[in-house]
JSON list of C-alpha atoms in Angstrom, two decimals:
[
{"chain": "C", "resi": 1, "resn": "UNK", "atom": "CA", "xyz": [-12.38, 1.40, -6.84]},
{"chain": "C", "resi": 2, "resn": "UNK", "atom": "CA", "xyz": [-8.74, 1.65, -5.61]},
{"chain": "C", "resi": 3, "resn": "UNK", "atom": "CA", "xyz": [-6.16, -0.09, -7.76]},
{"chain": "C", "resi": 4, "resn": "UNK", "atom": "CA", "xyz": [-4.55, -2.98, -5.64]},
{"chain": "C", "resi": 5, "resn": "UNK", "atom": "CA", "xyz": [-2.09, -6.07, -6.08]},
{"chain": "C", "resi": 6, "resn": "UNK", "atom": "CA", "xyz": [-2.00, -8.95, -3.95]},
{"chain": "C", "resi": 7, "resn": "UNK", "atom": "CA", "xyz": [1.47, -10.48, -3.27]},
{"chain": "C", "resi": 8, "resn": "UNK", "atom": "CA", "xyz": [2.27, -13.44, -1.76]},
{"chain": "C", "resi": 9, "resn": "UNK", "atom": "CA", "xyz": [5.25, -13.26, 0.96]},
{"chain": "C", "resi": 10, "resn": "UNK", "atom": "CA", "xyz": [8.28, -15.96, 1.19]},
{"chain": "C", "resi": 11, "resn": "UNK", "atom": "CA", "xyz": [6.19, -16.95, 4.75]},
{"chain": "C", "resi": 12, "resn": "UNK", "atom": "CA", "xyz": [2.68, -17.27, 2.70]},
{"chain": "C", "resi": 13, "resn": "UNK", "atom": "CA", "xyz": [1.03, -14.56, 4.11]},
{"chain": "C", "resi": 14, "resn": "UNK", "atom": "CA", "xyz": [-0.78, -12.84, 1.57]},
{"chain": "C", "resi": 15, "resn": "UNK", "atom": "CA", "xyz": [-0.48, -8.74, 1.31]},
{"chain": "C", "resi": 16, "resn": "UNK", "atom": "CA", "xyz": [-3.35, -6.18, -0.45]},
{"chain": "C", "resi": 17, "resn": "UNK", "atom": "CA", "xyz": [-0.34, -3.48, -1.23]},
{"chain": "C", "resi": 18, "resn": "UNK", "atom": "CA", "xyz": [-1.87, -0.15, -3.08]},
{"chain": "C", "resi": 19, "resn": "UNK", "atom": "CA", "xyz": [0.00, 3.18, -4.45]},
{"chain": "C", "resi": 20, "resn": "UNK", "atom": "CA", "xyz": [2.70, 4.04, -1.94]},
{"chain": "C", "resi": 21, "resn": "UNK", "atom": "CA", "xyz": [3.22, 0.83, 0.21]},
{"chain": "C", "resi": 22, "resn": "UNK", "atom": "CA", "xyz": [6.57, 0.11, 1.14]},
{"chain": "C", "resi": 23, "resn": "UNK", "atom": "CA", "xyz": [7.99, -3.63, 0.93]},
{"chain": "C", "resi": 24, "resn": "UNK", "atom": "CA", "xyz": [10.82, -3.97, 2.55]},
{"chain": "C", "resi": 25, "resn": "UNK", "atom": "CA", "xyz": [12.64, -4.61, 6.70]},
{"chain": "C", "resi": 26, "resn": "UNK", "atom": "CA", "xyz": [10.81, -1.74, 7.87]},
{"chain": "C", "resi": 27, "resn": "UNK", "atom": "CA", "xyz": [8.33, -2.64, 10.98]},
{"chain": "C", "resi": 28, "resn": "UNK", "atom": "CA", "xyz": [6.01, 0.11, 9.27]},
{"chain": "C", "resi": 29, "resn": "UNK", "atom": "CA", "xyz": [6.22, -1.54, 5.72]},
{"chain": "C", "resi": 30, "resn": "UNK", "atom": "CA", "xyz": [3.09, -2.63, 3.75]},
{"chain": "C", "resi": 31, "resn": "UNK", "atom": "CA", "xyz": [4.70, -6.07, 3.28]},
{"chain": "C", "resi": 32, "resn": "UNK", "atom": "CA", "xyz": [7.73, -6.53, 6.04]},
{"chain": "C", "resi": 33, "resn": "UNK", "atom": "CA", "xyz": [10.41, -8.65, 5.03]},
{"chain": "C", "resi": 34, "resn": "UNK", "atom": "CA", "xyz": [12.58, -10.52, 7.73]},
{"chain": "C", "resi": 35, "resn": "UNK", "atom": "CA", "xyz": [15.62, -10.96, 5.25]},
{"chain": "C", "resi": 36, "resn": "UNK", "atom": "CA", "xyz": [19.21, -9.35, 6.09]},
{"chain": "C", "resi": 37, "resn": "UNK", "atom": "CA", "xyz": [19.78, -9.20, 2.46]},
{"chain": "C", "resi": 38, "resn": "UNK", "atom": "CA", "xyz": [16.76, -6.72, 1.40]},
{"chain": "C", "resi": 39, "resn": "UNK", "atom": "CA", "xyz": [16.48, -2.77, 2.79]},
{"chain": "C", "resi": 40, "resn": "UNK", "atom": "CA", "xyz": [14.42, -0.74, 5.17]},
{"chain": "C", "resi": 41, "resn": "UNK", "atom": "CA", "xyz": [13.17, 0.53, 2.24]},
{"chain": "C", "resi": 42, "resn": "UNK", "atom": "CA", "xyz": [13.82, -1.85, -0.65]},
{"chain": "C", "resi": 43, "resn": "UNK", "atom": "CA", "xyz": [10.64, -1.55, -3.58]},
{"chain": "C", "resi": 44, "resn": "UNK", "atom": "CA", "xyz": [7.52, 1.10, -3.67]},
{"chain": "C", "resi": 45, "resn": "UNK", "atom": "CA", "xyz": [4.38, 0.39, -5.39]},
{"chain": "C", "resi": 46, "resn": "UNK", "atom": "CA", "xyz": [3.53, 2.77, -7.85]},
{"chain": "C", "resi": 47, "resn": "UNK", "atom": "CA", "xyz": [0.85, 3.83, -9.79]},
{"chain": "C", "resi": 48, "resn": "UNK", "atom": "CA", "xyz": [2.09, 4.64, -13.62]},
{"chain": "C", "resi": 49, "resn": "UNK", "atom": "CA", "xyz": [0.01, 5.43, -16.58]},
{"chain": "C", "resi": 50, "resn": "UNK", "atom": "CA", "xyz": [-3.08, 3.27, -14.75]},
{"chain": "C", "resi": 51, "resn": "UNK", "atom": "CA", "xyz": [-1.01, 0.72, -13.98]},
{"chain": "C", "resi": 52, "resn": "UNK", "atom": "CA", "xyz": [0.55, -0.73, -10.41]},
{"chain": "C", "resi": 53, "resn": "UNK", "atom": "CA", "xyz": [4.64, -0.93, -10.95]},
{"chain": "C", "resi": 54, "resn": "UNK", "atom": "CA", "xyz": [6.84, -2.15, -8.27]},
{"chain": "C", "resi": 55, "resn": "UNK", "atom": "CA", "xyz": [10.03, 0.25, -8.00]},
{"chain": "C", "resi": 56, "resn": "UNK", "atom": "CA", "xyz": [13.74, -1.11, -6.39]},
{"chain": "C", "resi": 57, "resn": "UNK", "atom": "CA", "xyz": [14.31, 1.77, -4.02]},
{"chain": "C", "resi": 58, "resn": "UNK", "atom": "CA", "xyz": [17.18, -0.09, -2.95]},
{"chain": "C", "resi": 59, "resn": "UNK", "atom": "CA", "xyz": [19.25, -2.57, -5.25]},
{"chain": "C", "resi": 60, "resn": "UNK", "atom": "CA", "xyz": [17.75, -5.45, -7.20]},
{"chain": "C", "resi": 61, "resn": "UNK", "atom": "CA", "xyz": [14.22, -7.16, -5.74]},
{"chain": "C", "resi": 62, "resn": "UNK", "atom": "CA", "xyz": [13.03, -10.68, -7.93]},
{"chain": "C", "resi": 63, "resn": "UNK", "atom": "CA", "xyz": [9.73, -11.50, -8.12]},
{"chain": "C", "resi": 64, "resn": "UNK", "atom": "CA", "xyz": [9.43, -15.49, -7.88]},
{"chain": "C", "resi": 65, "resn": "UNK", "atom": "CA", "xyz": [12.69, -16.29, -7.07]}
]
């Protein structure tokens, strides 16, 4: 079984992200985010001693607000 998190984008679409997706403005992101104020690039998921981590590649990122 492959370690995933569902997140829940500001347009409700729901995204399955796993080790190595890419949120951010990117077309090619994981979970694409139409907001001038986030990066290409702006948070990685990560997997870190067994657990999924979301990493700022770029700034600050909130989760819920």
């Amino acid at each position: 079984m492959r370690a995933s998190a569902r997140l829940r984008g500001p347009d409700g679409r729901w995204f399955e992200l796993v080790h190595g997706d890419v949120i951010g403005r990117l077309v090619s992101a994981a979970m694409p985010l139409d907001d001038a104020r986030v990066s290409e690039a702006h948070a990685m998921v990560s997997l870190r001693e067994g657990e999924l981590r979301l990493i700022a590649l770029r700034g600050l990122f909130a989760v819920d607000g």
